[in-house]
């Protein structure tokens, strides 16, 4: 699944793929108990009280369950106490029975937004038991319809907190296979999880589309099932839909029959797969089609009238399947692949086997209205999801602890693929965006290991984050660099072949890599996956020796107790020769002649420099002593360092400054050394660091903030002037990405000339939407500029932006507008924009676009709004989305007093689903508070700023 993350290049550009947060499944309060013959048991709040047109539902006589016992680790063997309650609070379902095949029939009602269903599941009983235990949530199950081997259960008990249904029979069940059948119904919900509805316009009228999103634990909201990755089974689906509707599932259609108002479609039986990969889409759709060199048919489905916007994604999809077939040494396993653009979709995209679903903005590209950053994001997203067809779908993680095997590898593979298709994009340099995101989150005490223990289904959602994705992908890149690309590829292909159609753990991957490479992969990588955090390597020059010492890096300035086996790479004076070795202990000492033969003779020369972590292939930071740091800065100014190393140096310096291990004064001097930089990737990182410095200076040095912003403008303005506002003929993809990054930064820093030009161009655009003066790439900068002058009494530009939003049918343009509405000095306008989140004008998936427009000036208004609106937020949005609200607003602050205020407010409003987000947000506030104190103690900061401003 492509989590909803900030897409590179878009943050300061179109705003289209910004902050696509993964709103993963959450359980709703329900009821538990057992009923008498013929009664239905209501499973979950939304389905309770739904009257089915197809099943005889005369109400549920359901007793409230007792409070659940504390959650505990699963028993190592089948329990012996013969009571349904023994299965409560377990991390996983018992293993004494497992599904082999699901025969499912579903009938969605797109008007009433309900669905009915029937399941016949072939179940293999492998150990003595009188119970069957499986998952169900938000469903009404017809108790009278439940049969296993023609036996009716004696007990039918639903445990709401655990989302399990326990069937108790009078006697032990026969060993071997039998069929479990039942009927059920539910609601097509508005939560973008399970079986839900998405709204779209067709010929001016609103229509409903039925869509599934099952990862991580939401298949149980569509049909009763063993909803864990290890319970792989085959699926045979039948759908009953209106004749005019397109109905898609994982497999091709086997046959279909129209009988009056119902079209019955049967699909081919699937190969073995996990429940979270089952998918259904029903709606009015059209498609375009392509074929891979191997003959696999690929289609891109869209709303009617938008199919042409799927051409770019289709091209990337065809190329990706072909590339992965060769890389993994295994053909694509299914007979077809569909990619579908969904108007309401929580994540960025989802890799359902053979039926991949996307947000519209992550799949559709229009040459006239889409930005260049959107094009790149689409390529990466498509390549990510199609990599999952092998790494995730064909070979599936055994349990959610190993989620990173899916997401880390898909993230890494997507860059490998896109680099092959578009080498001019320098995508491996841009990959450092992912590494930076992983390093940032993993420097918090409230981070977690790559392999994190999952003790209950409600905990899964929180690990779809920068650790599983970005750190996971980064340590894979580190390992590939250590082993070598060819050895690594051959070992991966062996792993895929060995575990095809089954499940694997992290240890299984290490075993294959170790066997094929002959390297101690398990010992090396276990230090990176089983403990959280990463090291900072302290490098000191003592005579002709380089002394290295590792310590866990934490943003709060403390050092943890972690210890890693670190693949060190080092270069001296050039990139011609590099030293590679493993730092296995706390410290080590190198003769610098061992790094490069000429290095020992250069220590006193002007060409001497030593760089560790060459091209940032390692997941660690480096802190150099003063002499080494000065030499690197000279090398930087002399243009002797690679683009990747330029990024690594400034990112490490920024993090060390935040942790008060280096001064802001030294960071500003380093930033100034980049004033002649022209590379997109480097400048995008300089931009992020610059805006971070501008933000912290508001609280740390309010009297100096204006001068600091002028210094940052001085650094970013020259490349922006060179690029200008207007695209050049045949300019590079990277220049097209860089232009909006710089323009948006200059507007946010208050550069008057850029703001005035943005306002001018916006005025022309309002009256002529097709003007060449404001193409998609630069619109966000103009929109932000226009918002600078908006007040309650002068709101013309604000009204114009709302008009653009309401009249646009493009998801990217809508996101672009929403992301600018809160960037305003008038708090009444900020409040008005925030309150749009409670209207039908903003899709739930798009709430975070509005929040990401908030800044330091509007933070108090936003916090008061959050407190006063919390009950409404909790009612309208999912628990995971609530965590996003917290993260966006709380992290705008930077004082310990505010952290205490936030803690007090949420003390009575805690939910497991956003507990990690809250703790991480509070930690970030305290880190900022400590950084401020460090900055205030710097004696030469003001003098340095003035000195740099005076330089020609």
PDB file of N, CA, C and O in Angstrom, residues 456-490:
ATOM      1  N   UNK A 456      -2.196  -6.925  18.953  1.00  0.00           N
ATOM      2  CA  UNK A 456      -3.642  -6.875  18.713  1.00  0.00           C
ATOM      3  C   UNK A 456      -3.889  -6.156  17.398  1.00  0.00           C
ATOM      4  O   UNK A 456      -3.100  -5.298  16.984  1.00  0.00           O
ATOM      5  N   UNK A 457      -4.978  -6.509  16.734  1.00  0.00           N
ATOM      6  CA  UNK A 457      -5.269  -5.926  15.425  1.00  0.00           C
ATOM      7  C   UNK A 457      -5.353  -4.404  15.476  1.00  0.00           C
ATOM      8  O   UNK A 457      -4.995  -3.721  14.510  1.00  0.00           O
ATOM      9  N   UNK A 458      -5.806  -3.837  16.592  1.00  0.00           N
ATOM     10  CA  UNK A 458      -5.951  -2.384  16.691  1.00  0.00           C
ATOM     11  C   UNK A 458      -4.608  -1.663  16.678  1.00  0.00           C
ATOM     12  O   UNK A 458      -4.556  -0.446  16.529  1.00  0.00           O
ATOM     13  N   UNK A 459      -3.505  -2.399  16.814  1.00  0.00           N
ATOM     14  CA  UNK A 459      -2.183  -1.783  16.830  1.00  0.00           C
ATOM     15  C   UNK A 459      -1.559  -1.686  15.445  1.00  0.00           C
ATOM     16  O   UNK A 459      -0.558  -0.994  15.262  1.00  0.00           O
ATOM     17  N   UNK A 460      -2.134  -2.376  14.466  1.00  0.00           N
ATOM     18  CA  UNK A 460      -1.481  -2.485  13.159  1.00  0.00           C
ATOM     19  C   UNK A 460      -1.377  -1.128  12.474  1.00  0.00           C
ATOM     20  O   UNK A 460      -0.339  -0.789  11.881  1.00  0.00           O
ATOM     21  N   UNK A 461      -2.437  -0.323  12.569  1.00  0.00           N
ATOM     22  CA  UNK A 461      -2.496   0.918  11.802  1.00  0.00           C
ATOM     23  C   UNK A 461      -1.303   1.836  12.046  1.00  0.00           C
ATOM     24  O   UNK A 461      -0.845   2.544  11.150  1.00  0.00           O
ATOM     25  N   UNK A 462      -0.806   1.842  13.295  1.00  0.00           N
ATOM     26  CA  UNK A 462       0.205   2.814  13.668  1.00  0.00           C
ATOM     27  C   UNK A 462       1.566   2.562  13.030  1.00  0.00           C
ATOM     28  O   UNK A 462       2.422   3.447  13.046  1.00  0.00           O
ATOM     29  N   UNK A 463       1.788   1.391  12.455  1.00  0.00           N
ATOM     30  CA  UNK A 463       3.116   1.112  11.913  1.00  0.00           C
ATOM     31  C   UNK A 463       3.200   1.323  10.403  1.00  0.00           C
ATOM     32  O   UNK A 463       4.232   1.042   9.789  1.00  0.00           O
ATOM     33  N   UNK A 464       2.128   1.832   9.795  1.00  0.00           N
ATOM     34  CA  UNK A 464       2.209   2.238   8.389  1.00  0.00           C
ATOM     35  C   UNK A 464       2.826   3.638   8.362  1.00  0.00           C
ATOM     36  O   UNK A 464       2.148   4.634   8.148  1.00  0.00           O
ATOM     37  N   UNK A 465       4.128   3.713   8.601  1.00  0.00           N
ATOM     38  CA  UNK A 465       4.767   5.001   8.809  1.00  0.00           C
ATOM     39  C   UNK A 465       6.146   5.029   8.171  1.00  0.00           C
ATOM     40  O   UNK A 465       6.525   4.111   7.430  1.00  0.00           O
ATOM     41  N   UNK A 466       6.904   6.079   8.480  1.00  0.00           N
ATOM     42  CA  UNK A 466       8.212   6.260   7.854  1.00  0.00           C
ATOM     43  C   UNK A 466       9.224   5.209   8.289  1.00  0.00           C
ATOM     44  O   UNK A 466      10.261   5.061   7.644  1.00  0.00           O
ATOM     45  N   UNK A 467       8.947   4.479   9.354  1.00  0.00           N
ATOM     46  CA  UNK A 467       9.866   3.411   9.751  1.00  0.00           C
ATOM     47  C   UNK A 467       9.687   2.209   8.828  1.00  0.00           C
ATOM     48  O   UNK A 467      10.642   1.695   8.243  1.00  0.00           O
ATOM     49  N   UNK A 468       8.448   1.732   8.690  1.00  0.00           N
ATOM     50  CA  UNK A 468       8.200   0.563   7.834  1.00  0.00           C
ATOM     51  C   UNK A 468       8.530   0.853   6.375  1.00  0.00           C
ATOM     52  O   UNK A 468       9.071  -0.010   5.669  1.00  0.00           O
ATOM     53  N   UNK A 469       8.200   2.045   5.907  1.00  0.00           N
ATOM     54  CA  UNK A 469       8.407   2.391   4.496  1.00  0.00           C
ATOM     55  C   UNK A 469       9.826   2.920   4.252  1.00  0.00           C
ATOM     56  O   UNK A 469      10.615   2.326   3.521  1.00  0.00           O
ATOM     57  N   UNK A 470      10.131   4.077   4.852  1.00  0.00           N
ATOM     58  CA  UNK A 470      11.341   4.804   4.481  1.00  0.00           C
ATOM     59  C   UNK A 470      12.603   4.227   5.119  1.00  0.00           C
ATOM     60  O   UNK A 470      13.622   4.059   4.450  1.00  0.00           O
ATOM     61  N   UNK A 471      12.550   3.938   6.417  1.00  0.00           N
ATOM     62  CA  UNK A 471      13.713   3.289   7.014  1.00  0.00           C
ATOM     63  C   UNK A 471      13.881   1.886   6.419  1.00  0.00           C
ATOM     64  O   UNK A 471      15.000   1.465   6.121  1.00  0.00           O
ATOM     65  N   UNK A 472      12.750   1.177   6.241  1.00  0.00           N
ATOM     66  CA  UNK A 472      12.826  -0.144   5.637  1.00  0.00           C
ATOM     67  C   UNK A 472      13.505  -0.114   4.284  1.00  0.00           C
ATOM     68  O   UNK A 472      14.417  -0.906   4.001  1.00  0.00           O
ATOM     69  N   UNK A 473      13.095   0.816   3.422  1.00  0.00           N
ATOM     70  CA  UNK A 473      13.698   0.926   2.091  1.00  0.00           C
ATOM     71  C   UNK A 473      15.158   1.340   2.180  1.00  0.00           C
ATOM     72  O   UNK A 473      15.998   0.883   1.397  1.00  0.00           O
ATOM     73  N   UNK A 474      15.488   2.188   3.146  1.00  0.00           N
ATOM     74  CA  UNK A 474      16.857   2.698   3.271  1.00  0.00           C
ATOM     75  C   UNK A 474      17.825   1.623   3.736  1.00  0.00           C
ATOM     76  O   UNK A 474      18.965   1.555   3.259  1.00  0.00           O
ATOM     77  N   UNK A 475      17.404   0.761   4.662  1.00  0.00           N
ATOM     78  CA  UNK A 475      18.320  -0.306   5.093  1.00  0.00           C
ATOM     79  C   UNK A 475      18.461  -1.365   3.995  1.00  0.00           C
ATOM     80  O   UNK A 475      19.501  -2.033   3.903  1.00  0.00           O
ATOM     81  N   UNK A 476      17.444  -1.507   3.158  1.00  0.00           N
ATOM     82  CA  UNK A 476      17.576  -2.397   1.995  1.00  0.00           C
ATOM     83  C   UNK A 476      18.618  -1.833   1.032  1.00  0.00           C
ATOM     84  O   UNK A 476      19.477  -2.561   0.523  1.00  0.00           O
ATOM     85  N   UNK A 477      18.548  -0.534   0.782  1.00  0.00           N
ATOM     86  CA  UNK A 477      19.554   0.115  -0.078  1.00  0.00           C
ATOM     87  C   UNK A 477      20.955  -0.053   0.518  1.00  0.00           C
ATOM     88  O   UNK A 477      21.928  -0.310  -0.200  1.00  0.00           O
ATOM     89  N   UNK A 478      21.062   0.086   1.842  1.00  0.00           N
ATOM     90  CA  UNK A 478      22.340  -0.079   2.521  1.00  0.00           C
ATOM     91  C   UNK A 478      22.867  -1.506   2.341  1.00  0.00           C
ATOM     92  O   UNK A 478      24.057  -1.708   2.061  1.00  0.00           O
ATOM     93  N   UNK A 479      21.976  -2.486   2.477  1.00  0.00           N
ATOM     94  CA  UNK A 479      22.376  -3.886   2.328  1.00  0.00           C
ATOM     95  C   UNK A 479      22.774  -4.191   0.889  1.00  0.00           C
ATOM     96  O   UNK A 479      23.760  -4.887   0.637  1.00  0.00           O
ATOM     97  N   UNK A 480      21.989  -3.678  -0.067  1.00  0.00           N
ATOM     98  CA  UNK A 480      22.329  -3.907  -1.472  1.00  0.00           C
ATOM     99  C   UNK A 480      23.703  -3.327  -1.792  1.00  0.00           C
ATOM    100  O   UNK A 480      24.502  -3.923  -2.514  1.00  0.00           O
ATOM    101  N   UNK A 481      23.980  -2.139  -1.255  1.00  0.00           N
ATOM    102  CA  UNK A 481      25.274  -1.514  -1.494  1.00  0.00           C
ATOM    103  C   UNK A 481      26.406  -2.347  -0.892  1.00  0.00           C
ATOM    104  O   UNK A 481      27.491  -2.468  -1.470  1.00  0.00           O
ATOM    105  N   UNK A 482      26.134  -2.965   0.240  1.00  0.00           N
ATOM    106  CA  UNK A 482      27.146  -3.790   0.910  1.00  0.00           C
ATOM    107  C   UNK A 482      27.383  -5.098   0.150  1.00  0.00           C
ATOM    108  O   UNK A 482      28.531  -5.520  -0.050  1.00  0.00           O
ATOM    109  N   UNK A 483      26.311  -5.738  -0.287  1.00  0.00           N
ATOM    110  CA  UNK A 483      26.438  -7.035  -0.964  1.00  0.00           C
ATOM    111  C   UNK A 483      26.807  -6.903  -2.435  1.00  0.00           C
ATOM    112  O   UNK A 483      27.411  -7.804  -3.011  1.00  0.00           O
ATOM    113  N   UNK A 484      26.413  -5.795  -3.046  1.00  0.00           N
ATOM    114  CA  UNK A 484      26.577  -5.644  -4.486  1.00  0.00           C
ATOM    115  C   UNK A 484      25.274  -5.926  -5.198  1.00  0.00           C
ATOM    116  O   UNK A 484      24.527  -6.840  -4.819  1.00  0.00           O
ATOM    117  N   UNK A 485      24.968  -5.155  -6.249  1.00  0.00           N
ATOM    118  CA  UNK A 485      23.664  -5.215  -6.910  1.00  0.00           C
ATOM    119  C   UNK A 485      23.364  -6.589  -7.502  1.00  0.00           C
ATOM    120  O   UNK A 485      22.249  -7.098  -7.396  1.00  0.00           O
ATOM    121  N   UNK A 486      24.344  -7.219  -8.117  1.00  0.00           N
ATOM    122  CA  UNK A 486      24.082  -8.488  -8.803  1.00  0.00           C
ATOM    123  C   UNK A 486      23.805  -9.611  -7.806  1.00  0.00           C
ATOM    124  O   UNK A 486      22.849 -10.378  -7.962  1.00  0.00           O
ATOM    125  N   UNK A 487      24.649  -9.726  -6.774  1.00  0.00           N
ATOM    126  CA  UNK A 487      24.416 -10.763  -5.761  1.00  0.00           C
ATOM    127  C   UNK A 487      23.070 -10.553  -5.081  1.00  0.00           C
ATOM    128  O   UNK A 487      22.343 -11.513  -4.800  1.00  0.00           O
ATOM    129  N   UNK A 488      22.747  -9.306  -4.825  1.00  0.00           N
ATOM    130  CA  UNK A 488      21.503  -8.997  -4.135  1.00  0.00           C
ATOM    131  C   UNK A 488      20.299  -9.389  -4.981  1.00  0.00           C
ATOM    132  O   UNK A 488      19.355 -10.017  -4.497  1.00  0.00           O
ATOM    133  N   UNK A 489      20.337  -9.076  -6.255  1.00  0.00           N
ATOM    134  CA  UNK A 489      19.221  -9.386  -7.152  1.00  0.00           C
ATOM    135  C   UNK A 489      19.006 -10.894  -7.282  1.00  0.00           C
ATOM    136  O   UNK A 489      17.878 -11.391  -7.216  1.00  0.00           O
ATOM    137  N   UNK A 490      20.078 -11.629  -7.448  1.00  0.00           N
ATOM    138  CA  UNK A 490      19.946 -13.079  -7.592  1.00  0.00           C
ATOM    139  C   UNK A 490      19.384 -13.716  -6.325  1.00  0.00           C
ATOM    140  O   UNK A 490      18.576 -14.656  -6.382  1.00  0.00           O
TER     141      UNK A 490
END
